[in-house]
Coordinates of C-alpha atoms and ligand atoms in Angstrom, one line a residue:
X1 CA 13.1 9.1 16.4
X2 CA 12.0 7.0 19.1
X3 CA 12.3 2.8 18.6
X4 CA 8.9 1.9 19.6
X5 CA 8.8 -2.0 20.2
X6 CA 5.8 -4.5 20.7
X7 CA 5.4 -6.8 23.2
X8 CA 3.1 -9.5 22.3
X9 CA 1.9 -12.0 25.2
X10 CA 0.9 -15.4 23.5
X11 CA -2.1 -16.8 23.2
X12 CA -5.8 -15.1 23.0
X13 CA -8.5 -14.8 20.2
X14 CA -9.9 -12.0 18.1
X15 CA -13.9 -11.6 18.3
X16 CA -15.8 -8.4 17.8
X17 CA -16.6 -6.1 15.0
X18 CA -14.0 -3.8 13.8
X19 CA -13.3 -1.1 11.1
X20 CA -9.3 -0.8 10.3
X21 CA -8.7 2.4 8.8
X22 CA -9.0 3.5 5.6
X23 CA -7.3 2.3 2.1
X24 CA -3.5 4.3 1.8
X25 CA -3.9 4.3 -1.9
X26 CA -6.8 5.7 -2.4
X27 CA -6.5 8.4 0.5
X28 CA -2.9 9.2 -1.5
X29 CA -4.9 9.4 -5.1
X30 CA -7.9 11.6 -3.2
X31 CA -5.3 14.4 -2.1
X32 CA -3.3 14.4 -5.5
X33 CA -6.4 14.5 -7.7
X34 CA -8.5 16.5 -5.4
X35 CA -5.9 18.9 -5.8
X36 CA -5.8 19.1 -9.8
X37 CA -9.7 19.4 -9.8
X38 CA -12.0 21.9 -10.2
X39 CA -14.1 22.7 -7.5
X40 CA -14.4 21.3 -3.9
X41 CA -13.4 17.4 -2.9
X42 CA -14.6 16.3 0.2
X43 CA -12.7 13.3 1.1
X44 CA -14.5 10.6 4.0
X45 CA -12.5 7.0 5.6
X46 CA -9.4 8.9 4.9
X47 CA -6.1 7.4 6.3
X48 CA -4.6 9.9 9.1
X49 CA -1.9 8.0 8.5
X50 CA 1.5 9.3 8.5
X51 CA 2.2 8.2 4.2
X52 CA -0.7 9.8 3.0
X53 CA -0.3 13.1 5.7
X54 CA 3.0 13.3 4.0
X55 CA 0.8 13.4 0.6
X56 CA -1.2 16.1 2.6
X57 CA 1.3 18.5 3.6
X58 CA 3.2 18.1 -0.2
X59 CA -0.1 19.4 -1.5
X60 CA -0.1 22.1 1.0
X61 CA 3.2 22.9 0.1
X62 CA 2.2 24.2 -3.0
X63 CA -0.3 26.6 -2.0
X64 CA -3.5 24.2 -2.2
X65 CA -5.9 25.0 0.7
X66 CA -7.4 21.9 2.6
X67 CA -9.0 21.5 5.5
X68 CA -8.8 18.8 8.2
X69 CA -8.0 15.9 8.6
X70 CA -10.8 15.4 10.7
X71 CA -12.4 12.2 11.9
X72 CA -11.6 11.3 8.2
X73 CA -12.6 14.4 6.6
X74 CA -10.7 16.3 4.1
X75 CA -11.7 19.3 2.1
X76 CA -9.5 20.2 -0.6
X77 CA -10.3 23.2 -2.3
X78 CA -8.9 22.2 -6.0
X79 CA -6.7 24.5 -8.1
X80 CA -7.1 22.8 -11.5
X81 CA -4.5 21.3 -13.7
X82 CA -2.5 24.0 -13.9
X83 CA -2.9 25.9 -10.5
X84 CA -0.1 24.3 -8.1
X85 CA 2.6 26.7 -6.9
X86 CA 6.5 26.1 -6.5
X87 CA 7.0 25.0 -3.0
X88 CA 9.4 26.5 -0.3
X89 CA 11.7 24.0 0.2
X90 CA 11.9 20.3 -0.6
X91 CA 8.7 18.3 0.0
X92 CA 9.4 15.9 2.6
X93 CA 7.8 11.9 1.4
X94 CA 8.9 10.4 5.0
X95 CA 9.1 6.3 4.2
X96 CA 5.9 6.9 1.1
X97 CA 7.0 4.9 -2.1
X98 CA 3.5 5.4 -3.0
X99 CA 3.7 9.6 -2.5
X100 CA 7.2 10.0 -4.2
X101 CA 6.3 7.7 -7.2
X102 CA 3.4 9.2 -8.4
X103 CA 4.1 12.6 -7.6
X104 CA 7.5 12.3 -9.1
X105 CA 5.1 11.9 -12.8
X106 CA 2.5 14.7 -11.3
X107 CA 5.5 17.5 -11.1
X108 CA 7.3 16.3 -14.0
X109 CA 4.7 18.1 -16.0
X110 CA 4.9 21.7 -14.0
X111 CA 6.3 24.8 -14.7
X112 CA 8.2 24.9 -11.7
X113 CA 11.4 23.2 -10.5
X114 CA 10.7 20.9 -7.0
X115 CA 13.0 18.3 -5.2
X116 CA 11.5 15.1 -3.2
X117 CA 12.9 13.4 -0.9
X118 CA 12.3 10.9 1.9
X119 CA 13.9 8.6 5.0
X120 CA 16.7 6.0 5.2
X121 CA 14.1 3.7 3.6
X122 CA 12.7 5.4 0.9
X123 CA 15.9 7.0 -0.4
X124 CA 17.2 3.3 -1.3
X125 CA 14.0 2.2 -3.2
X126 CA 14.5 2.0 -6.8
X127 CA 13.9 5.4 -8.9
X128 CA 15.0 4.2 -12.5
X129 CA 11.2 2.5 -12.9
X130 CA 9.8 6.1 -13.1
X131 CA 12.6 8.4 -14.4
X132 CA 13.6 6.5 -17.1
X133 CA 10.0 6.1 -18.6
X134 CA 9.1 10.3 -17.1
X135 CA 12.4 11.2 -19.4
X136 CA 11.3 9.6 -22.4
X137 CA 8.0 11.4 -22.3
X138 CA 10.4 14.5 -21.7
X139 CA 10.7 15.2 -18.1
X140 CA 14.1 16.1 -16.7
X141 CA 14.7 14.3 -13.2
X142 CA 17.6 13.8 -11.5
X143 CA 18.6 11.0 -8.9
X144 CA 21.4 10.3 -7.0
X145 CA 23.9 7.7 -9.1
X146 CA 21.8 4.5 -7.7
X147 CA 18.5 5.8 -9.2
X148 CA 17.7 7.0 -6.1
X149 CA 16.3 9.8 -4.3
X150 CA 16.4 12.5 -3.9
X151 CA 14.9 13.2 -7.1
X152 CA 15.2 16.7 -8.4
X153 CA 12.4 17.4 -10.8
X154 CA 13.3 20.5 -13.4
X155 CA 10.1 22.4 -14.6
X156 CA 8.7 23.7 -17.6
X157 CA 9.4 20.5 -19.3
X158 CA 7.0 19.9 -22.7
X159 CA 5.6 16.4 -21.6
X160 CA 4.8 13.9 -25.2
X161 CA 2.8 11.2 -24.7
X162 CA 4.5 7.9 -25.0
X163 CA 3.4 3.9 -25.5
X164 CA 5.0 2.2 -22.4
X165 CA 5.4 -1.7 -21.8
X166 CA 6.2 -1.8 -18.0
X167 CA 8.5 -4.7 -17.2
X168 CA 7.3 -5.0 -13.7
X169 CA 3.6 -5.4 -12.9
X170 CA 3.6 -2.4 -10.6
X171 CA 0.5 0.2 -10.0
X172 CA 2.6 3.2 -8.6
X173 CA 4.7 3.3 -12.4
X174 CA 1.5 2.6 -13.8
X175 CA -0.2 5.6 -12.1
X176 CA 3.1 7.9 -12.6
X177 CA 2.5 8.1 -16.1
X178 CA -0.7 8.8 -16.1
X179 CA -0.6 11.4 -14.0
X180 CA 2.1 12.9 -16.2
X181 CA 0.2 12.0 -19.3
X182 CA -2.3 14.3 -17.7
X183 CA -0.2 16.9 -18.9
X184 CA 1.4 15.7 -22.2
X185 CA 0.1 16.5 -25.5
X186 CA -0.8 13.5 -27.0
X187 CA -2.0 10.1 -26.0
X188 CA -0.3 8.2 -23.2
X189 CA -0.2 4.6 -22.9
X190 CA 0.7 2.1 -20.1
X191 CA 0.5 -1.9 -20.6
X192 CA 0.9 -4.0 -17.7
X193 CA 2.3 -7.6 -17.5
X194 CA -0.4 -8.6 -14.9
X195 CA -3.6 -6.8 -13.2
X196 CA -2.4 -4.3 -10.6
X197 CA -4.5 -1.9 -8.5
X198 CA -6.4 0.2 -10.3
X199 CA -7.4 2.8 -8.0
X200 CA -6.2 5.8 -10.2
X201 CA -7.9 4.8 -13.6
X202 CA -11.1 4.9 -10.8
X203 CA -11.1 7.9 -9.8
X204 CA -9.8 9.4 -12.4
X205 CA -13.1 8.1 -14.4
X206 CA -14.9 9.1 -11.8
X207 CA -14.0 12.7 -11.8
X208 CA -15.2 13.1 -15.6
X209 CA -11.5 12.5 -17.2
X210 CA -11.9 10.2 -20.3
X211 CA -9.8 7.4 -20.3
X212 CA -9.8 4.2 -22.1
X213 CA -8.6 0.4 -20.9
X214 CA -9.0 -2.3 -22.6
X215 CA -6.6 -5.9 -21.8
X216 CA -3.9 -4.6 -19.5
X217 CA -3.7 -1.4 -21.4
X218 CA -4.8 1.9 -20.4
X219 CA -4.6 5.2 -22.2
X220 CA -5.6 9.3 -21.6
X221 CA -4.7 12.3 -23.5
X222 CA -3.5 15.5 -22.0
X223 CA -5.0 18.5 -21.5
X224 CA -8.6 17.6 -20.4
X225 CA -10.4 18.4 -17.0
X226 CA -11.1 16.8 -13.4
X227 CA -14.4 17.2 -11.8
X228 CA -14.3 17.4 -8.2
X229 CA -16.2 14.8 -6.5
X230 CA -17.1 13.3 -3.3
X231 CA -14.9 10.5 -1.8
X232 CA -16.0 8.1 0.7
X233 CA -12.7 5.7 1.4
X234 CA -13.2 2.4 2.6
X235 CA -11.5 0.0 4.8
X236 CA -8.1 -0.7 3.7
X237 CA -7.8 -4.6 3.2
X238 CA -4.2 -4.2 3.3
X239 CA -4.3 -3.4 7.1
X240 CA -7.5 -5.4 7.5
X241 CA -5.2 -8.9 6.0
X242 CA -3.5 -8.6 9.3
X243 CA -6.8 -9.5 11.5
X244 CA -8.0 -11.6 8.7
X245 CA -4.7 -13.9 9.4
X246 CA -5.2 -13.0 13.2
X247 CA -8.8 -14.6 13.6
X248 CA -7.9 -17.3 11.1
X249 CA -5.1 -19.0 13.2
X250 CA -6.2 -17.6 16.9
X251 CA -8.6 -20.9 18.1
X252 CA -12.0 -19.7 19.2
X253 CA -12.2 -16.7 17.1
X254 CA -14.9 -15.1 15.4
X255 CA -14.6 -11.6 14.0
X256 CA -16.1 -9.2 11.5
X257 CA -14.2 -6.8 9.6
X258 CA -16.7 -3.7 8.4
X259 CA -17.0 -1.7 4.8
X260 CA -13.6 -3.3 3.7
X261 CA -12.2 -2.3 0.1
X262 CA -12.9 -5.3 -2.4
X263 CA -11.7 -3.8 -5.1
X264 CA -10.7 -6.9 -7.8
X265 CA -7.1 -5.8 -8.1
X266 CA -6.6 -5.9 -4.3
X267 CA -8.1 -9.4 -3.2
X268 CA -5.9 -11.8 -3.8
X269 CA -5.0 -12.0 -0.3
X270 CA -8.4 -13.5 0.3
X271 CA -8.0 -15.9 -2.5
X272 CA -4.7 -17.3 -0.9
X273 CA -6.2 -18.0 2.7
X274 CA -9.4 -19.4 1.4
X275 CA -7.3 -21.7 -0.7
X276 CA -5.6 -22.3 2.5
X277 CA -9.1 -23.3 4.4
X278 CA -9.8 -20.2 6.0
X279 CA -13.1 -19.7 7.1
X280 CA -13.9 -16.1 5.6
X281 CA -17.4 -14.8 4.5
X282 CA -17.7 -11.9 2.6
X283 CA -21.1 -10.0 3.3
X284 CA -23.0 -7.1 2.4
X285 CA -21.7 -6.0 -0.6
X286 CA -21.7 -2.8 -2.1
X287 CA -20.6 -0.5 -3.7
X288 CA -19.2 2.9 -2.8
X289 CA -18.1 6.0 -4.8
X290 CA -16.9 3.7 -7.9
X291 CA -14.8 1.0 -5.3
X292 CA -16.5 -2.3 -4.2
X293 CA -16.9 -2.6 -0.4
X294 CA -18.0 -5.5 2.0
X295 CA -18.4 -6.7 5.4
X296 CA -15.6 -9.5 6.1
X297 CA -16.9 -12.1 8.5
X298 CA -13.6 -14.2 9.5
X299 CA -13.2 -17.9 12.5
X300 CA -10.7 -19.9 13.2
X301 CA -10.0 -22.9 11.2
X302 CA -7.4 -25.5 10.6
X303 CA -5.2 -24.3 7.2
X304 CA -2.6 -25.8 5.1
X305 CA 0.2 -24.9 3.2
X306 CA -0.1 -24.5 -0.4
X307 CA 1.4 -23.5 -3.8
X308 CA 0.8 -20.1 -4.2
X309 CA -0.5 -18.8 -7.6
X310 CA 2.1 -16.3 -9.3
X311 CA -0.9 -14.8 -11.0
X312 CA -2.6 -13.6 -7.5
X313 CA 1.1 -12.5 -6.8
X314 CA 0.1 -8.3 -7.7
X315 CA -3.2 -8.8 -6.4
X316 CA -1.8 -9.3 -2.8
X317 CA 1.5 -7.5 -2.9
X318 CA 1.2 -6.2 0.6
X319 CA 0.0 -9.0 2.2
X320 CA 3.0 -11.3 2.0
X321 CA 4.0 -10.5 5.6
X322 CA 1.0 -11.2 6.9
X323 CA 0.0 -14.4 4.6
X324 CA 3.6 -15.9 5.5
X325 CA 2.4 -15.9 9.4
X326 CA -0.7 -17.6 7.9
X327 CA 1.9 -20.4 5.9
X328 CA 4.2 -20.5 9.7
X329 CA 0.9 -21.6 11.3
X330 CA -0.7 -24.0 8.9
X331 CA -0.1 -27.9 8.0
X332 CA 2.3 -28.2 5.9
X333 CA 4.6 -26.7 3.1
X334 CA 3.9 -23.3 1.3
X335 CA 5.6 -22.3 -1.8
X336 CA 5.5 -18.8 -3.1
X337 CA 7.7 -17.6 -6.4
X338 CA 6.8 -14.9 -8.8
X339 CA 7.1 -12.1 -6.1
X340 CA 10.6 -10.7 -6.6
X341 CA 8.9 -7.3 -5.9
X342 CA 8.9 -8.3 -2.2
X343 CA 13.0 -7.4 -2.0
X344 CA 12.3 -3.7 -3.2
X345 CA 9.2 -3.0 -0.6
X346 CA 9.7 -1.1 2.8
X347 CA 12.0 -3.6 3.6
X348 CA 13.4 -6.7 2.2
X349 CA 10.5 -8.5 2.7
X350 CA 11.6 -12.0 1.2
X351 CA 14.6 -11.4 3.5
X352 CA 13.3 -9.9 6.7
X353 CA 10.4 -12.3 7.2
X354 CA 12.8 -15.5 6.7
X355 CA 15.1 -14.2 9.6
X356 CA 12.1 -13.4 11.6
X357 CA 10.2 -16.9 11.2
X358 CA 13.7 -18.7 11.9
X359 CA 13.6 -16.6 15.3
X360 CA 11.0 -18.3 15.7
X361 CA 11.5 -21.9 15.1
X362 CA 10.1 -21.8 11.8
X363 CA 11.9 -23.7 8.3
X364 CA 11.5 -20.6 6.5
X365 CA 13.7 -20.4 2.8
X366 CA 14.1 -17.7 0.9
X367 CA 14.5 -17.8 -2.6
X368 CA 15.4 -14.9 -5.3
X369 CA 11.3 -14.5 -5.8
X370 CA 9.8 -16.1 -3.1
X371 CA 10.4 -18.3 -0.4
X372 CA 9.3 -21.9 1.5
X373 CA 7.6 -22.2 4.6
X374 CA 7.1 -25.3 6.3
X375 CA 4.4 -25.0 9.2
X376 CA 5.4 -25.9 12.2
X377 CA 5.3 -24.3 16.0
X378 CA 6.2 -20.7 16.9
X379 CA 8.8 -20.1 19.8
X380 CA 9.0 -16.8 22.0
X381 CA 11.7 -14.7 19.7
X382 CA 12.7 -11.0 19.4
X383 CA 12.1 -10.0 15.7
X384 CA 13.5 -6.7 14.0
X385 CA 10.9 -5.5 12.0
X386 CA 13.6 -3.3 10.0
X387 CA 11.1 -0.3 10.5
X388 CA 9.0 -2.1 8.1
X389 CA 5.2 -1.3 9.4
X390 CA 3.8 -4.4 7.8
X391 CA 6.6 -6.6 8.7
X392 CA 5.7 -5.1 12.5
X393 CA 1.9 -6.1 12.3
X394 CA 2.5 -9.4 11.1
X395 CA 4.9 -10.7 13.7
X396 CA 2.5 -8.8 16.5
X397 CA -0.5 -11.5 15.2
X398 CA 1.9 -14.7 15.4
X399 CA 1.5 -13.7 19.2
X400 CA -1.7 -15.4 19.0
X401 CA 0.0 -18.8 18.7
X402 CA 3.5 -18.6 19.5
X403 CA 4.5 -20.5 22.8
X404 CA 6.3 -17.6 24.4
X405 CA 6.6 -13.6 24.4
X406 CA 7.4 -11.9 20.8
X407 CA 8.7 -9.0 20.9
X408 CA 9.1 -6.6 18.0
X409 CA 11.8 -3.8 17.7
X410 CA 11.4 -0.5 14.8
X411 CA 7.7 -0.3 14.9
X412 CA 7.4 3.8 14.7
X413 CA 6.5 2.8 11.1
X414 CA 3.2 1.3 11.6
X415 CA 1.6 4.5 12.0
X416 CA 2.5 5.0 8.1
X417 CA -0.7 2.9 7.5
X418 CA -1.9 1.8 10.3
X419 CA -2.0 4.8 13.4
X420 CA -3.8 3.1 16.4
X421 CA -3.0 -0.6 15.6
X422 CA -2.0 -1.4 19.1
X423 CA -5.2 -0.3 20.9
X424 CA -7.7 -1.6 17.8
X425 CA -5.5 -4.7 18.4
X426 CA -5.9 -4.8 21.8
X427 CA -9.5 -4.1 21.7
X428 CA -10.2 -7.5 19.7
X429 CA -8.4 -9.6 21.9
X430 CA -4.5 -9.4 21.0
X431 CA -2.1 -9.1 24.3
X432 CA 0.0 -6.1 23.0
X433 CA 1.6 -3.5 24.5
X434 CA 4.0 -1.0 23.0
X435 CA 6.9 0.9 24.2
X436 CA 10.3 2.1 24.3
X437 CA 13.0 0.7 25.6
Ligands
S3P501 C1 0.7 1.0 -4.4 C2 1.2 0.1 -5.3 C3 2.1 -1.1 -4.9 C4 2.0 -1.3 -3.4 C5 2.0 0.0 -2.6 C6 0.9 0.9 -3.0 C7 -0.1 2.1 -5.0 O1 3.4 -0.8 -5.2 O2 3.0 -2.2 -2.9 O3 1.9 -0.3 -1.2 O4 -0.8 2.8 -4.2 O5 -0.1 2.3 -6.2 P1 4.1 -1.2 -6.6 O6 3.5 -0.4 -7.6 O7 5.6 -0.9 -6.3 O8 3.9 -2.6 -6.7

C-alpha cells in the first residue's frame, strides 16, 4: 500500500455549495438488508467508499447479484432470509468495524461455515462485544485469544433469542443482534445505556419487518420477512462535520452543505459547535426514505471552549477528531469525558489527536475518557494520522488556521469514507494537495 500524505498550505476559506458523499452506515445496512429481501433494492447517495465496497463484494461473495456502483446506484437483486451461499474463501472487511460487526450477527445465523477478516487495524479492534452476546443466543465464533479477528463463524447454529443489556452504548452491537435475531426463534432484545444510531431499526421498519422500541429497548422476532424497497442515502454528516468545523474557524467563510443526514441519533456534532458559537443554519428540511435530511448553511464565527455534554457523547462519536480541531481553534478550555469509546475506534483517537495537537503547539491532555484542550494558535507540524481517515481530514482543516505547512502522513484510509476528499476540499477553498513521498 502506498503512504499517501497531505500537504495543507495555511490559510484560505471555504465558500460554495457542496454535497460530501453519502452516509457509511446506512450505505453498509442498504447492501446487507437489500440482500436478505425479497425482491429488487435500488440503492441512490450510496458511499463508493472503500468500507461499504468491502460490504459490497462480501455480499457478492455469497452469490447475491448487484449491479453498479454507479454514480450512486446499486441494484441488489435480494435472495431472502435464507438465500445467501457459502463463500469461496474468507471475506475480506479491509479497515470496516462497521462491516465485520454486523455481519459477524448476520452469518451467525447461516447454514454455512464463513471466516472474516480485515487489516492491521481492524484485526486489533475488540471482538468480545459481539461474540460473547452471538454465543449466548447460540452462535459458535471463534477469535484469535485477544477477542480478535479473524473471526471464524461455524454454521448451522440454532439461534434463541436473548434479552441483552449492552454495557457500552454502541450501535454496531446493537445492530449485530438484531440482525441475528432475524434468524432466532423467539424474541430478541437489545437495551442501550444511551441513544445510539438507529439506522438499522429504520430500515428495517421500513422494509415491512415488525419491530418494536420503546425507552432504549428494541425488540424483533425471527423468522419474519423483508420487503425490498427503494433507498435514497443522504449526505453523510460524519464526513460533512469536517467542513462544518472547516467554515466555522476559516475567517470569511460562508458555505452550504446540501441534503445532509439529520437523523436525531447522529447530530450531536451540531449540538457541540452551536454550543461553541458556531454560526450553522439548518435549512430545508425533509425527509427522505424514513431518514431526516437538510441543507446545512455554515460562516465563520468566533467559538469557545466548553464542557462537553457526556450525553451528546454517542450522538457524535465520529466527530471527535474533527470537533477537537474546532476546541484547538476556539477561546478557551474544552473538556470532554464520557467518551472512552474514542481509544477502540480506527485509531486511538483520545491518543492520536493529543500527539497531533501538541505538534502543533496546542495544550492538548488526554484523559482515560476524554481529554482537555486549551485553545490557543496552531504551528506548521507533520502529524501521523495512524491511517486513521478521520484523524487525516481533521488535521487537513486545521490548515485553514495554522501558521505554517501541515502535513499529514497514512492518509490511503480516507477513501474508507470519504473517496475524493482532496479535490471536494480543494474545490471549497482548502490548499491541499496529496501525494507520496
Ligand atoms: C457505526 C456505529 C459506531 C460508529 C461507526 C459506525 C454503525 O460504532 O463509530 O463509525 O454504523 O453502526 P460503535 O457501535 O462501535 O459505537
Amino acid at each position: 500500500m502506498s503512504d499517501t500524505r497531505f500537504k495543507v498550505s495555511p490559510g484560505g476559506q471555504l465558500t460554495g455549495r457542496l454535497r460530501v458523499p453519502g452516509d457509511k452506515s446506512i450505505s453498509h445496512r442498504s447492501i446487507m438488508l437489500g440482500s436478505l429481501a425479497d425482491g429488487v433494492t435500488e440503492v441512490s447517495g450510496f458511499l463508493e467508499g472503500a468500507d461499504s465496497l468491502a460490504t459490497l463484494q462480501a455480499f457478492r461473495a455469497m452469490g447475491v447479484t448487484i449491479n453498479g456502483p454507479a454514480n450512486g446506484h446499486v441494484t441488489i437483486q435480494g435472495v431472502g432470509l435464507h438465500g445467501l451461499q457459502a463463500p469461496a474463501q474468507a471475506l475480506d472487511l479491509g479497515n470496516s468495524g462497521t462491516s465485520m460487526r454486523l455481519m459477524s450477527g448476520l452469518l451467525a445465523g447461516q447454514s454455512f461455515d464463513v471466516t472474516l477478516s480485515g487489516d492491521a487495524s481492524l484485526s486489533t479492534r475488540p471482538m468480545q462485544r459481539v461474540v460473547d452476546p452471538l454465543s449466548r443466543m447460540g452462535a459458535h465464533i471463534r477469535t484469535t485469544d485477544t477477542g480478535t479477528a479473524p473471526l471464524v463463524i461455524r454454521g448451522g447454529a440454532a439461534l434463541h433469542g436473548i434479552d441483552y443489556v449492552m454495557p457500552m452504548a454502541s450501535a454496531q452491537v446493537k445492530s449485530c443482534l438484531l440482525l441475528a435475531g432475524l434468524y432466532a426463534d423467539g424474541t430478541t432484545c437489545v437495551t442501550e445505556p444511551a441513544p445510539t444510531r438507529d439506522h438499522t431499526e429504520r430500515m428495517l421498519s421500513g422494509m415491512g419487518y415488525p419491530l418494536h422500541s420503546e425507552a432504549g429497548r428494541v425488540c424483533l422476532q425471527g423468522g419474519q420477512r423483508l420487503n425490498a424497497i427503494a433507498i435514497d442515502v443522504p449526505a453523510d454528516i460524519s464526513s460533512a462535520a469536517f467542513f462544518l468545523v472547516g467554515a466555522s474557524i476559516a475567517p470569511g467563510s460562508d458555505l452550504v452543505l446540501e441534503h445532509v443526514g439529520m437523523n436525531p441519533t447522529r447530530t450531536g456534532v451540531l449540538d457541540i459547535l452551536q454550543q461553541m458559537g458556531a454560526a450553522i443554519d439548518v435549512t430545508n428540511r425533509r425527509e427522505v426514505g424514513g431518514e431526516p435530511v437538510a441543507d446545512l448553511h455554515v460562516r465563520s464565527t468566533e467559538l469557545r471552549g466548553i464542557e462537553i455534554d457526556p450525553a451528546l457523547v454517542p450522538l457524535a462519536i465520529d466527530e471527535f477528531p474533527a470537533v477537537f480541531i474546532a476546541a484547538a481553534c476556539a477561546g478557551g478550555r474544552t473538556v470532554l469525558s464520557g467518551a472512552g469509546e474514542l481509544r477502540v475506534k480506527e485509531s486511538d483517537r483520545i491518543q492520536v489527536m493529543a500527539d497531533g495537537l501538541q505538534q502543533l503547539g496546542i495544550e492538548a491532555s488526554p484523559t482515560p475518557d476524554g481529554m482537555i484542550i486549551e485553545g490557543g494558535r496552531l504551528t506548521a507540524g507533520r502529524i501521523d494520522s495512524h491511517g486513521d481517515h478521520r484523524i487525516a481530514m481533521a488535521f487537513a482543516m486545521a490548515g485553514l488556521r495554522a501558521q505554517g505547512e501541515i502535513e499529514i502522513s497514512d492518509c490511503d484510509n480516507v477513501s474508507t469514507s470519504f473517496p475524493g476528499f482532496v479535490e471536494v476540499a480543494a474545490q471549497a477553498g482548502l490548499s491541499i494537495v496529496s501525494g507520496s513521498p
